[in-house]
Coordinates of C-alpha atoms and ligand atoms in Angstrom, one line a residue:
M279 CA 191.4 212.2 116.9
A280 CA 187.7 211.5 116.4
H281 CA 187.0 214.6 118.4
D282 CA 189.1 216.7 116.0
A283 CA 187.3 215.2 113.0
G284 CA 184.0 216.0 114.6
D285 CA 185.0 219.6 115.2
A286 CA 186.2 219.9 111.6
N287 CA 182.9 218.6 110.3
R288 CA 181.0 220.9 112.5
R289 CA 183.1 223.8 111.2
D290 CA 182.4 222.8 107.6
F291 CA 178.7 222.6 108.3
L292 CA 178.6 226.0 109.9
M293 CA 180.5 227.4 106.8
V294 CA 178.0 225.8 104.5
A295 CA 175.1 227.1 106.5
S296 CA 176.4 230.7 106.6
G297 CA 177.1 230.5 102.9
A298 CA 173.6 229.4 102.3
F299 CA 172.3 232.4 104.3
L300 CA 174.3 234.8 102.2
A301 CA 172.9 233.1 99.0
V302 CA 169.3 233.5 100.1
G303 CA 169.7 237.0 101.5
G304 CA 168.1 238.6 98.4
A305 CA 165.2 236.2 98.5
A306 CA 164.7 236.8 102.2
A307 CA 164.3 240.6 101.7
L308 CA 161.4 239.8 99.4
W309 CA 159.8 237.5 101.8
P310 CA 157.2 239.7 103.4
L311 CA 155.9 240.8 100.0
I312 CA 155.7 237.2 98.7
D313 CA 154.1 236.0 101.9
Q314 CA 151.5 238.7 101.7
M315 CA 150.6 238.0 98.1
N316 CA 150.3 234.3 98.3
P317 CA 150.9 232.1 101.4
D318 CA 151.4 229.1 99.2
A319 CA 154.5 230.7 97.6
G320 CA 156.3 230.3 100.8
A321 CA 155.8 226.5 100.9
Q322 CA 156.9 226.3 97.3
A323 CA 160.1 228.2 98.0
L324 CA 161.1 225.9 100.7
A325 CA 160.2 222.8 98.6
S326 CA 162.7 223.5 95.9
I327 CA 165.8 225.6 95.2
D328 CA 167.3 226.7 91.9
V329 CA 171.1 226.5 91.7
D330 CA 173.3 228.2 89.1
V331 CA 176.2 225.8 88.4
S332 CA 177.6 227.7 85.4
S333 CA 180.7 228.8 87.4
L334 CA 181.5 225.2 88.6
A335 CA 184.6 224.0 86.7
E336 CA 185.1 220.4 85.8
G337 CA 186.3 218.5 88.9
A338 CA 185.0 221.1 91.3
A339 CA 182.0 220.9 93.6
M340 CA 179.6 223.1 95.6
T341 CA 177.4 222.7 98.5
V342 CA 173.9 224.2 98.9
M343 CA 171.3 223.8 101.6
W344 CA 168.0 222.2 100.7
R345 CA 165.3 221.5 103.3
G346 CA 167.9 221.9 106.1
K347 CA 170.4 219.4 104.5
P348 CA 173.6 220.0 102.7
V349 CA 173.4 218.9 99.0
F350 CA 176.6 218.2 97.2
I351 CA 176.9 219.0 93.5
R352 CA 180.0 217.8 91.7
H353 CA 180.9 218.6 88.1
R354 CA 182.6 215.2 87.4
T355 CA 185.5 214.8 85.1
T356 CA 185.5 212.1 82.4
A357 CA 187.8 210.0 84.5
E358 CA 185.5 210.2 87.5
I359 CA 182.5 209.1 85.4
E360 CA 184.5 206.2 83.9
A361 CA 185.7 205.2 87.4
A362 CA 182.1 205.1 88.6
R363 CA 180.9 203.1 85.5
T364 CA 183.5 200.5 85.3
V365 CA 183.2 199.2 88.8
S366 CA 181.4 195.8 89.1
L367 CA 178.1 196.0 90.9
D368 CA 179.2 192.9 92.9
E369 CA 181.8 195.1 94.7
L370 CA 179.2 197.5 96.1
P371 CA 178.3 197.0 99.8
D372 CA 174.9 198.7 99.1
G373 CA 173.3 197.3 95.9
Y374 CA 170.5 199.8 95.7
A375 CA 170.5 203.0 93.7
R376 CA 169.0 205.2 96.5
S377 CA 168.0 207.7 93.9
A378 CA 164.8 209.8 93.9
F379 CA 164.3 209.1 90.2
A380 CA 165.0 205.3 90.2
D381 CA 162.7 202.5 91.5
D382 CA 163.3 201.5 95.1
D383 CA 164.8 198.2 94.0
A384 CA 166.9 199.6 91.2
P385 CA 170.5 198.5 91.2
A386 CA 173.3 201.0 92.3
S387 CA 174.7 201.5 88.8
D388 CA 176.0 205.0 88.2
E389 CA 173.5 205.3 85.4
N390 CA 170.7 205.0 88.0
R391 CA 172.1 207.8 90.1
V392 CA 172.5 210.6 87.5
K393 CA 170.3 212.0 84.7
S394 CA 170.8 210.4 81.3
G395 CA 172.8 212.8 79.1
E396 CA 173.8 214.9 82.2
E397 CA 176.1 212.3 83.8
K398 CA 178.8 214.9 84.5
W399 CA 176.5 216.3 87.2
L400 CA 176.3 214.3 90.4
V401 CA 173.9 215.5 93.0
L402 CA 173.8 214.0 96.5
I403 CA 172.5 214.5 100.0
G404 CA 175.9 215.2 101.7
I405 CA 175.3 213.4 105.0
C406 CA 177.2 210.3 105.8
T407 CA 174.9 207.3 106.1
H408 CA 176.7 206.0 109.1
L409 CA 176.0 208.5 111.9
G410 CA 175.3 211.7 110.0
C411 CA 178.6 213.6 109.7
I412 CA 179.4 215.6 106.6
P413 CA 182.0 213.8 104.4
K414 CA 185.1 215.5 103.1
G415 CA 185.7 215.8 99.3
Q416 CA 183.9 219.0 98.3
R417 CA 186.9 221.2 98.3
L418 CA 189.9 220.7 96.0
G419 CA 192.7 219.4 98.2
D420 CA 190.3 217.6 100.5
N421 CA 191.0 213.9 101.3
R422 CA 188.5 212.2 99.0
G423 CA 189.2 208.7 100.2
E424 CA 190.4 205.6 98.5
F425 CA 187.8 205.8 95.8
K426 CA 188.3 209.5 95.0
G427 CA 184.7 210.5 95.9
W428 CA 184.2 211.5 99.5
F429 CA 185.7 210.5 102.8
C430 CA 184.0 210.7 106.1
P431 CA 186.8 210.9 108.7
C432 CA 184.5 210.5 111.7
H433 CA 184.7 206.7 111.4
G434 CA 186.4 206.1 108.1
S435 CA 183.7 205.7 105.4
H436 CA 184.9 205.9 101.8
Y437 CA 182.5 206.9 99.0
D438 CA 183.2 206.6 95.3
T439 CA 182.7 209.1 92.4
S440 CA 179.1 208.1 92.2
G441 CA 178.6 208.7 96.0
R442 CA 178.3 205.0 96.7
I443 CA 179.7 203.5 99.9
R444 CA 182.7 201.4 99.2
K445 CA 184.5 200.9 102.5
G446 CA 183.9 201.6 106.2
P447 CA 181.0 201.4 108.5
A448 CA 178.4 203.3 106.5
A449 CA 175.8 200.9 105.2
E450 CA 174.1 202.9 102.4
N451 CA 175.0 205.0 99.4
L452 CA 174.6 208.7 99.7
P453 CA 171.0 209.4 98.5
V454 CA 170.3 211.3 95.3
P455 CA 167.5 213.9 95.8
P456 CA 165.0 214.8 93.2
Y457 CA 166.3 217.4 90.7
T458 CA 165.8 218.6 87.2
F459 CA 167.8 220.8 84.8
S460 CA 166.3 224.1 83.9
G461 CA 168.4 225.8 81.2
D462 CA 172.0 225.0 80.3
A463 CA 173.5 225.5 83.7
R464 CA 170.8 225.5 86.3
I465 CA 169.7 222.7 88.5
T466 CA 166.4 222.7 90.4
I467 CA 166.6 220.6 93.5
G468 CA 163.3 219.4 95.0
Ligands
FES465 S1 179.5 209.3 110.5 FE1 180.6 209.0 108.7 S2 181.8 207.3 109.1 FE2 180.7 207.5 110.9

């Protein structure tokens, strides 16, 4: 059973990776020109990516690749935000925010894991903090686990709608990478 789950996660990862290649195809065609003009531009392109989230409906999610890692972006519903905010912090196995824009010792409140005023957008590194599988929950119809966030079937870790570990062997919340909003529906990661 664990073997099947591993294969499924590997398939997911390959699909994400191939999708990312398609998405950057246009940019890749320009690469020799950019590289010639300014070598530093190459390093900058790898350091951050600009994602158009305008087509992402409420409740839906997308996965992009950033620095070789899958990044989950979920357009949360009001119910998902409320579920994340009403949970008592005492119930959280990992009490730390694990967010690039919160202090290292900041508590794992949902407020510390999203941008103020933009709480409908949750951005996470999509790698299970147990042994590194890619959790389920990005596609509608996926098993999102007991807390309706993400579920890692490899060994049974359940994450909530803020990407925090709630049950299972994973010890840490899914980390929040650095990101900013540029325009109405664009997120720059990195
Ligand atoms: S790798 Fe996710 S639960 Fe083990």
